[in-house]
Tab-separated table of C-alpha atoms in Angstrom:
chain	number	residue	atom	x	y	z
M	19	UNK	CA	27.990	0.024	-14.491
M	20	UNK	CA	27.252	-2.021	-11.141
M	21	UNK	CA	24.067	-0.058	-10.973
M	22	UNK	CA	23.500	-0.331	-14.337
M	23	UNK	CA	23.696	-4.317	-13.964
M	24	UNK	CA	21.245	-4.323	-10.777
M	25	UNK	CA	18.752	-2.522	-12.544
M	26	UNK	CA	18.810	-5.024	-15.440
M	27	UNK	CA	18.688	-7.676	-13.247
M	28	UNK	CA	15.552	-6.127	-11.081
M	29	UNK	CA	13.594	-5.442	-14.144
M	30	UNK	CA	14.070	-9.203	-15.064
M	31	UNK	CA	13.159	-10.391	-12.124
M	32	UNK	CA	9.867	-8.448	-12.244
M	33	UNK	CA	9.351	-9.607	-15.926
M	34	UNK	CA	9.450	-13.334	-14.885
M	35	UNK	CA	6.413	-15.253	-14.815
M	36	UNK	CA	4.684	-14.983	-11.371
M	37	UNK	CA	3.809	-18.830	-11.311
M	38	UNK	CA	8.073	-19.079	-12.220
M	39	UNK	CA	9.429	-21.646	-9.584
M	40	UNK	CA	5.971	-22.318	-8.053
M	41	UNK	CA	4.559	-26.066	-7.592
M	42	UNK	CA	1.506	-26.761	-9.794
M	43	UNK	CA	-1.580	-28.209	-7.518
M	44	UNK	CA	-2.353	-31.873	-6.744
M	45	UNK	CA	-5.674	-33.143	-5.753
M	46	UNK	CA	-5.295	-35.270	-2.468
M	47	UNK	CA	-7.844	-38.477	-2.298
M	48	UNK	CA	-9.457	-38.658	0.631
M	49	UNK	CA	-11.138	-41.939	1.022
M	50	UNK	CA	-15.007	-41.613	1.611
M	51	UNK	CA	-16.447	-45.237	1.940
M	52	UNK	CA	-19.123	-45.031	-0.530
M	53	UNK	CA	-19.687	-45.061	-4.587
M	54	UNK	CA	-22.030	-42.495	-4.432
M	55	UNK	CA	-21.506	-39.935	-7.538
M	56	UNK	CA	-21.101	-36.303	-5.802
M	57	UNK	CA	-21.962	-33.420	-8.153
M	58	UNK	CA	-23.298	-31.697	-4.911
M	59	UNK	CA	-19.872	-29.656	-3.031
M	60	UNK	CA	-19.114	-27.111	-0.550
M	61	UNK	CA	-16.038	-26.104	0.833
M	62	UNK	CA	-16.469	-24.493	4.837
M	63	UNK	CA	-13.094	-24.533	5.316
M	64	UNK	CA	-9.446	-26.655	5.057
M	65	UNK	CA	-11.695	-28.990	7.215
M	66	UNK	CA	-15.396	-28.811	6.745
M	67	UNK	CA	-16.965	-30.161	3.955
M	68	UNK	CA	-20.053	-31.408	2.786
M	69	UNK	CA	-21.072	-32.994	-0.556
M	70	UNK	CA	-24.379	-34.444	-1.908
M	71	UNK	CA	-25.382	-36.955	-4.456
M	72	UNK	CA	-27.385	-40.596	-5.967
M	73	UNK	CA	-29.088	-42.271	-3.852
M	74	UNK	CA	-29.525	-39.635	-1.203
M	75	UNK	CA	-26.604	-39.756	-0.292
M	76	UNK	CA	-24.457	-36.646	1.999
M	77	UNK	CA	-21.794	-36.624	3.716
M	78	UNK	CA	-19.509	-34.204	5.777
M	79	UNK	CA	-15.997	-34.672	6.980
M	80	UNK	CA	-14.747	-32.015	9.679
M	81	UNK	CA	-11.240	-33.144	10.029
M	82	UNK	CA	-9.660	-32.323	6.895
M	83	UNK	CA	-11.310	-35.492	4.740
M	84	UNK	CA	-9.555	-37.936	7.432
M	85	UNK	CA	-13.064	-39.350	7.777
M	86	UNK	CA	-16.308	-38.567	6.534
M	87	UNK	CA	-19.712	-39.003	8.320
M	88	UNK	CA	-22.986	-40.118	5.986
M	89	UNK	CA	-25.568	-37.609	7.356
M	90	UNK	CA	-28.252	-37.348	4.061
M	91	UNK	CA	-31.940	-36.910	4.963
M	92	UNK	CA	-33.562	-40.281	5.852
M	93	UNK	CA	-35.723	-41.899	3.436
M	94	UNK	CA	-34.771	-40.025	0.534
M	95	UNK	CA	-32.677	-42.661	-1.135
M	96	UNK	CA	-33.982	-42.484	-4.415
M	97	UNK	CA	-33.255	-39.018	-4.747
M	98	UNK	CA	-30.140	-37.490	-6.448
M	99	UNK	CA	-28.555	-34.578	-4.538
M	100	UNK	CA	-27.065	-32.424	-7.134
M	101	UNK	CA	-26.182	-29.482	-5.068
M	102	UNK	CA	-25.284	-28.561	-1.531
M	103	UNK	CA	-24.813	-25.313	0.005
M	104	UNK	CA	-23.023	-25.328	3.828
M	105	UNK	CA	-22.727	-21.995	5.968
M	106	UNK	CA	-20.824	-24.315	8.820
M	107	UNK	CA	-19.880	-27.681	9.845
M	108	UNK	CA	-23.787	-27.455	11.437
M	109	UNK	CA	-26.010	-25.662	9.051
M	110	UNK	CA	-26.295	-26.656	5.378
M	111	UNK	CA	-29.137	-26.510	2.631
M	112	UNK	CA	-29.581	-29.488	0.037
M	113	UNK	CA	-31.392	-29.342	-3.279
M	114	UNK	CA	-32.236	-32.934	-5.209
M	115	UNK	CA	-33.105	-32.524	-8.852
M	116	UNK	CA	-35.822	-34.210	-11.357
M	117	UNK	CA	-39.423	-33.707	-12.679
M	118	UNK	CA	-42.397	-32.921	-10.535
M	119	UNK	CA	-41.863	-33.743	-6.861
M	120	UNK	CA	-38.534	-34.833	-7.138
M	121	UNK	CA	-37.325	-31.850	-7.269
M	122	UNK	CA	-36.705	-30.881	-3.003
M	123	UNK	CA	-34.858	-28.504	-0.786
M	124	UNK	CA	-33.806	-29.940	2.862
M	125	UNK	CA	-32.378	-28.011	5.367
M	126	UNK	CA	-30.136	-28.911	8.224
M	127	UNK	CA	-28.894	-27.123	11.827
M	128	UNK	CA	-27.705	-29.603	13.563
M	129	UNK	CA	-24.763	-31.000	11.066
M	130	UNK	CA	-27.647	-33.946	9.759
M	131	UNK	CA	-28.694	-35.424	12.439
M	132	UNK	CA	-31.945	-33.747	11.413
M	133	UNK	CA	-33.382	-32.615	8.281
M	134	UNK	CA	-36.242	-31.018	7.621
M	135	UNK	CA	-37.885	-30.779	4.131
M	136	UNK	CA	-38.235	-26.903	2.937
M	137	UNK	CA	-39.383	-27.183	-0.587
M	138	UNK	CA	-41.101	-29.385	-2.997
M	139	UNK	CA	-41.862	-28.789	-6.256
M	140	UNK	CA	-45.455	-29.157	-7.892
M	141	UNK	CA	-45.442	-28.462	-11.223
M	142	UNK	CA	-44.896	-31.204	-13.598
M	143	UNK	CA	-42.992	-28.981	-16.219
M	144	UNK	CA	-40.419	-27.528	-13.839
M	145	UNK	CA	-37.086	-29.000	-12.856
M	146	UNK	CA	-34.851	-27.555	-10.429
M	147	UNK	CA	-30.739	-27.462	-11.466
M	148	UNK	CA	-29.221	-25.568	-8.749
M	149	UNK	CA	-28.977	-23.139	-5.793
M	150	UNK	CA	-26.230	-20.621	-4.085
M	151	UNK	CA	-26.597	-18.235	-1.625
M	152	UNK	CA	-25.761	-14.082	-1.309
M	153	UNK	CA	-25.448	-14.549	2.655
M	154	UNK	CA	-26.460	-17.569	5.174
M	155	UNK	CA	-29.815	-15.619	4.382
M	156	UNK	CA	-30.624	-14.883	0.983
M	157	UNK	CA	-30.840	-17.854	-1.743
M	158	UNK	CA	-31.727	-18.968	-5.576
M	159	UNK	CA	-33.061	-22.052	-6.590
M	160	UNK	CA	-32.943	-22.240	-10.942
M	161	UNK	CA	-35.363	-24.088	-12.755
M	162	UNK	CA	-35.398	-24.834	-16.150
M	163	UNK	CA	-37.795	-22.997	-18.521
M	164	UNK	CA	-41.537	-23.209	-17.684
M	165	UNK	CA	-44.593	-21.481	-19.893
M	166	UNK	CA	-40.967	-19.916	-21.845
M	167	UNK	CA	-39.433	-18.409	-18.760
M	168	UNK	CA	-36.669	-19.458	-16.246
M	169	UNK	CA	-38.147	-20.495	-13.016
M	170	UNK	CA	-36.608	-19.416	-9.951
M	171	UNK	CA	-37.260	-19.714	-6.268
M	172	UNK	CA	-36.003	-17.488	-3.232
M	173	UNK	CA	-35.401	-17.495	0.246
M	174	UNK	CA	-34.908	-14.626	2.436
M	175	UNK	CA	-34.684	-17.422	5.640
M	176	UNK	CA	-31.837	-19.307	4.891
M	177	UNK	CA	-33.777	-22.066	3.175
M	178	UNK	CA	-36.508	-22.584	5.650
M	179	UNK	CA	-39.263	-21.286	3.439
M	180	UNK	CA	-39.232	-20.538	-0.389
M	181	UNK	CA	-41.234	-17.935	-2.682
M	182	UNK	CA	-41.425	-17.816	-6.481
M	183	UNK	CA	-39.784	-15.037	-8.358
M	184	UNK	CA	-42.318	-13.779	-10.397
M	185	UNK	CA	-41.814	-14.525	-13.796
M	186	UNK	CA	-41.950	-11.090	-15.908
M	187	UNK	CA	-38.348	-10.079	-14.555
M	188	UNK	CA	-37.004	-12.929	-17.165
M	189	UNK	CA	-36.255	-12.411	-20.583
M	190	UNK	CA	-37.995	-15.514	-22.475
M	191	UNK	CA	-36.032	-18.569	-22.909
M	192	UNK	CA	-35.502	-19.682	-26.215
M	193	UNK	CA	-36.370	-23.222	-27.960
M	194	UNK	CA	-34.523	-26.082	-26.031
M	195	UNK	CA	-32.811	-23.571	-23.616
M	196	UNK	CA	-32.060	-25.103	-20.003
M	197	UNK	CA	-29.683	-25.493	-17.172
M	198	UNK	CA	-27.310	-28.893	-16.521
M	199	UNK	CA	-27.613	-29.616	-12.895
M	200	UNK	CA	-23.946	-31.476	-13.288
M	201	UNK	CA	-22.313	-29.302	-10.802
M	202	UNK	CA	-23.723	-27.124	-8.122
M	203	UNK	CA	-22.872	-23.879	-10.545
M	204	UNK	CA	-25.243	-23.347	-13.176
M	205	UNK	CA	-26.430	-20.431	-10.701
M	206	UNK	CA	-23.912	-18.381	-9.027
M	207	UNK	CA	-23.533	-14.769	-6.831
M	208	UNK	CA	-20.932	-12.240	-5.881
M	209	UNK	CA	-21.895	-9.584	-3.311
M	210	UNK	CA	-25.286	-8.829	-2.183
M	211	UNK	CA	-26.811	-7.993	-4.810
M	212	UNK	CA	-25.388	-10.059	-8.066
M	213	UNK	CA	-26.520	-13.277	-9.727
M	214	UNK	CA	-26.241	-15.380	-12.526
M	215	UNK	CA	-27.721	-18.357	-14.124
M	216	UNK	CA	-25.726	-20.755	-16.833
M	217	UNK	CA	-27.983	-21.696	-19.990
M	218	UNK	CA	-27.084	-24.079	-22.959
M	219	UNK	CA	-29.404	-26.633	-24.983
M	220	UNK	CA	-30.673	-24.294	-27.209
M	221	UNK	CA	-28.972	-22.009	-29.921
M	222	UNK	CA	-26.911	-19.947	-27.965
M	223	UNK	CA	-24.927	-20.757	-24.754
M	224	UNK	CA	-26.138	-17.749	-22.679
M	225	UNK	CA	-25.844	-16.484	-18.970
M	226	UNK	CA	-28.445	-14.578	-17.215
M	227	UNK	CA	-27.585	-11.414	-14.934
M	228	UNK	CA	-29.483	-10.309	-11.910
M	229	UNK	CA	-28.217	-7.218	-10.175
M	230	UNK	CA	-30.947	-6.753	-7.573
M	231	UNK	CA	-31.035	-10.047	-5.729
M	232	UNK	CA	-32.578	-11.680	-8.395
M	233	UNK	CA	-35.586	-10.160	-9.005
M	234	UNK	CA	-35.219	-8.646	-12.973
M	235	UNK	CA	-32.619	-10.525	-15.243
M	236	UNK	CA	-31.029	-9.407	-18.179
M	237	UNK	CA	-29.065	-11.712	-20.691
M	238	UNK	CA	-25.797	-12.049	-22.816
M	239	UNK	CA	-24.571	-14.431	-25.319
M	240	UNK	CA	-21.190	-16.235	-24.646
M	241	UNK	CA	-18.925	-17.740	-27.667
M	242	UNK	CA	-19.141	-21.006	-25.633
M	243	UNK	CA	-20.884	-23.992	-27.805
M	244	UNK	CA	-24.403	-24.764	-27.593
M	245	UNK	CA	-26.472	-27.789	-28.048
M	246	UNK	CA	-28.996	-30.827	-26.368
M	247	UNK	CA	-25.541	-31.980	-24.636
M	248	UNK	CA	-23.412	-28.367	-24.662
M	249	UNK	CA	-23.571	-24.960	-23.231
M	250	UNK	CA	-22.480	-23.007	-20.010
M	251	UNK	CA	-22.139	-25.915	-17.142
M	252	UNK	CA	-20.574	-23.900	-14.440
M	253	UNK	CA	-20.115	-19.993	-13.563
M	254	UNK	CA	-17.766	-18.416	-10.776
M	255	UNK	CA	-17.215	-14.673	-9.887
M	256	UNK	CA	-14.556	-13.190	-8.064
M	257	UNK	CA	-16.720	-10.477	-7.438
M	258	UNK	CA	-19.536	-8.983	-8.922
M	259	UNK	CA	-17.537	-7.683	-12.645
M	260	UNK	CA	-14.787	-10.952	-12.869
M	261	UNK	CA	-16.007	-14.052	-13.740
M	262	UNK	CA	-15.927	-17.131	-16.171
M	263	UNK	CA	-18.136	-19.136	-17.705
M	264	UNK	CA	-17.245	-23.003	-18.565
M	265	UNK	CA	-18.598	-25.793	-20.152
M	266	UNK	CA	-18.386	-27.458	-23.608
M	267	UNK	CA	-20.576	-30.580	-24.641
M	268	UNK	CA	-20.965	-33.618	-21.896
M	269	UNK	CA	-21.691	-35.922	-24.967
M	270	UNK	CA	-18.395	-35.341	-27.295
M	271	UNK	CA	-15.768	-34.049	-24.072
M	272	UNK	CA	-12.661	-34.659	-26.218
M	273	UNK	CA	-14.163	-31.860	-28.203
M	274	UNK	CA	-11.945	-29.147	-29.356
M	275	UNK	CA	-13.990	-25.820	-29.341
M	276	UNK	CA	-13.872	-23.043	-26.445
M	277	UNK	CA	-14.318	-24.447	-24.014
M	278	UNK	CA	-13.984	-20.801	-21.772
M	279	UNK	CA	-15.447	-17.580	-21.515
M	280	UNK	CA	-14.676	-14.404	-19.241
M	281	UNK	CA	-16.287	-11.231	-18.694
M	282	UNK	CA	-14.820	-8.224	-16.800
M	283	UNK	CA	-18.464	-6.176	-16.752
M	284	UNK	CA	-20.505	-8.460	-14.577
M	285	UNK	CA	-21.197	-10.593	-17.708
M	286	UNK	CA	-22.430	-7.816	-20.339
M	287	UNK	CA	-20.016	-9.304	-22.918
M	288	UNK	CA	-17.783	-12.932	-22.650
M	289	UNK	CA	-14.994	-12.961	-24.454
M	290	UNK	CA	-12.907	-16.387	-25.319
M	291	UNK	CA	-9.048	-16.714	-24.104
M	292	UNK	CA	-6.199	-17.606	-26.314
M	293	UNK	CA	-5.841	-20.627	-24.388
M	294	UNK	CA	-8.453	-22.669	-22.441
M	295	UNK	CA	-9.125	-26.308	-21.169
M	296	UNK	CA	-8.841	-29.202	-23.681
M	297	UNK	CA	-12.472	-30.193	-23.794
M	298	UNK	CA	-15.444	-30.503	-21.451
M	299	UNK	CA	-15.578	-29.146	-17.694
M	300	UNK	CA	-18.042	-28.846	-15.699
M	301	UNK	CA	-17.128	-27.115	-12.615
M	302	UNK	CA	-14.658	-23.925	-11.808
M	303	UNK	CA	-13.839	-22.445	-9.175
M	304	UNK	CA	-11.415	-19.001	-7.523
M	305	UNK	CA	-8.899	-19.461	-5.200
M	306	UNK	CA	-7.406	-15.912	-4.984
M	307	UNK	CA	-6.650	-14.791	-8.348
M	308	UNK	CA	-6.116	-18.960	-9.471
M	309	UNK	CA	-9.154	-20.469	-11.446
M	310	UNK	CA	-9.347	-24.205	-10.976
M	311	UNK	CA	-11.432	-25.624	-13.227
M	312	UNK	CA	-12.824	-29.906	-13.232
M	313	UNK	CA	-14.233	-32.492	-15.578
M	314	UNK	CA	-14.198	-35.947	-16.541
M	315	UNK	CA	-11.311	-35.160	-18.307
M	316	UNK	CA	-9.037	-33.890	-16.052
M	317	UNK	CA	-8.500	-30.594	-14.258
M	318	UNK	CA	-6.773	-27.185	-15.404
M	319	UNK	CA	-5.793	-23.956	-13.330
M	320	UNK	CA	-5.280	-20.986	-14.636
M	321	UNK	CA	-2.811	-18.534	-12.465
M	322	UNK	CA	-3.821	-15.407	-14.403
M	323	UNK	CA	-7.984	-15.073	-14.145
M	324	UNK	CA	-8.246	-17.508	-17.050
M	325	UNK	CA	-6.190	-15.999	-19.953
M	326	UNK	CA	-4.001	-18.946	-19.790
M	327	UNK	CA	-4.800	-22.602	-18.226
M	328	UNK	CA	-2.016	-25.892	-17.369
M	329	UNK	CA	-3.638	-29.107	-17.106
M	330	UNK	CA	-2.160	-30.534	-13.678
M	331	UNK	CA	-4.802	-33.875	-13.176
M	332	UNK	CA	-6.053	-36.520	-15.472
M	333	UNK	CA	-8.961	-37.761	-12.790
M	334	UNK	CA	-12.390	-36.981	-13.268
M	335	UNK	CA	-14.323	-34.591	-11.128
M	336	UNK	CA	-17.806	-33.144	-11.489
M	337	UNK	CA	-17.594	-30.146	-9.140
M	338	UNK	CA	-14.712	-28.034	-7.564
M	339	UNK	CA	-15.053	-25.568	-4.840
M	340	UNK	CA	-13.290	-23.640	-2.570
M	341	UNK	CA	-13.066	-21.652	1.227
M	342	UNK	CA	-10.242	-18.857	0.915
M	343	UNK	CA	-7.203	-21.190	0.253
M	344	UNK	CA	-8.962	-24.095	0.838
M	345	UNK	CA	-10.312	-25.930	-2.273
M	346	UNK	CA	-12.146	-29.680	-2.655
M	347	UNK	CA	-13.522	-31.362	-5.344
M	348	UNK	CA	-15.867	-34.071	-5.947
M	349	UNK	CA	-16.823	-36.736	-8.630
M	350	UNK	CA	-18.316	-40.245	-9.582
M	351	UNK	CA	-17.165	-43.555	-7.542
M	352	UNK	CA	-17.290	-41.714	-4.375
M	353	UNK	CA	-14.400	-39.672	-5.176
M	354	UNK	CA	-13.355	-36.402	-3.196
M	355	UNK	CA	-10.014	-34.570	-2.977
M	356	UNK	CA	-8.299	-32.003	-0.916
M	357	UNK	CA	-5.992	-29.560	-2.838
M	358	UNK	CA	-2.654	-29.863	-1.913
């Protein structure tokens, strides 16, 4: 009978919940100095990190968020930084969005004390979202739609000089279809080889799949809404067959409709959880097996790959990323956070 009884008691134990006892996450201000909004994010490490936004403005803190340094590009202080990409606490690659010219790529190796510009865009009908990087080598730069094709730019140098992906490895775009450069993460990579790009506007919220380094793409619907104001925002991969796709509409946020999608074949097919986020996010990010998700509602996580998601902050946050165990997130008013 006493063996009996331990067995029970082991196979309860290994029934329980595996967040059971476990503290849910808090975000940990770190005070920055500036108002700056920061959609622009990247975690180095539980101490580096850089972020980007308005009015040129970047800044890096290498002491855990104790103190942060302003280090943007001079003279760019009309610009809006919407994405940053750091390899170090030295070497980092910047990407400011808008029509025409405004749309830039800087590149730093000296932790900002220098800049130099890499990329500028000259065609009036292109607008660049967002970049991410396979290695400190190989990088994507997404455009929205030009001629009725996604427009994307490569780097095999780290940032320091940019080529155009041709344009007949994209399926076309359809009417209204575009990225939403409100996070860092409408373009995303796992391994080597993999990328993806987040669409809404049009239609059909749908995510684009590159598994050659980006040079042909193939496409797949998600059940996530679409619209002007909603469609895929942000997309993270644990590796090149997990990921999730988030999002929901930036104009209603209280919204109730999915607000989640995951895919376990490199993004083939998304499917929708039984539970997800109560409205609008716009950034998501792994830590491990955890998904952490942001928006200006609040922030989620999600201790089993998304299937099931606790809201654990009411602040608003535009972006969320994260080194191994170390995770930041940034937002409007200057506001960045250390997970705790």
């Amino acid at each position: 009978m006493r063996v009996v009884l331990l067995v029970c008691a082991l196979l309860v134990s290994l029934a329980a919940p595996a967040s059971a006892g476990e503290h849910p996450p808090t975000w940990e201000p770190t005070p920055t100095g500036v108002t700056a909004q920061f959609r622009g994010l990247s975690a180095v490490s539980a101490r580096v990190a850089w972020v980007s936004g308005t009015q040129g403005t970047v800044l890096r803190t290498t002491d855990g968020g104790a103190t942060w340094k302003s280090v943007g590009p001079p003279g760019t202080e009309a610009l809006q930084f919407r994405d940053i990409e750091a390899f170090d606490a030295d070497h980092a690659v910047v990407l400011s969005i808008g029509p025409g010219t405004d749309s830039r790529v800087y590149r730093t190796d000296d932790g900002g004390a220098h800049w130099r510009q890499t990329f500028q865009n000259t065609d009036a009908a292109a607008f660049y979202d967002c970049l991410a990087f396979f290695d400190p080598w190989r990088g994507l730069a997404m455009s929205d739609p030009v001629d009725g094709r996604f427009r994307v730019q490569a780097t095999f140098d780290g940032g320091r000089s940019w080529r155009q992906v041709p344009d007949r490895g994209f399926p076309p775009a359809r009417p209204g279809e575009a990225g939403f450069a409100a996070s860092g993460q409408c373009v995303t990579t796992a391994g080597p080889l993999d990328a993806w790009l987040a669409t809404g506007g049009g239609a059909t919220a749908r995510v684009l799949h590159s598994g050659d380094g980006g040079r042909h793409w193939s496409v797949s619907d998600t059940p996530l809404p679409s619209s002007p104001s909603a469609g895929v925002f942000a997309l993270a991969f644990r590796d090149p067959r997990h990921g999730v796709a988030i999002g929901g509409d930036f104009a209603n946020p209280t919204a109730s409709g999915p607000a989640v999608a995951l895919t376990g074949d490199a993004g083939r097919t998304w499917r929708t959880p039984a539970q997800y986020p109560a409205g609008y996010r716009s950034g998501v990010a792994w830590r491990g097996g955890t998904l952490l998700a942001v928006g200006p509602g609040g922030s989620d996580y999600s201790p089993d790959g998304g299937r099931h998601w606790t809201s654990f902050d009411t602040g608003s946050f535009d972006s969320v990323d994260c080194a191994g165990a170390a995770c930041w997130a940034s937002g409007a008013g200057g506001r960045v956070a250390r997970l705790r």
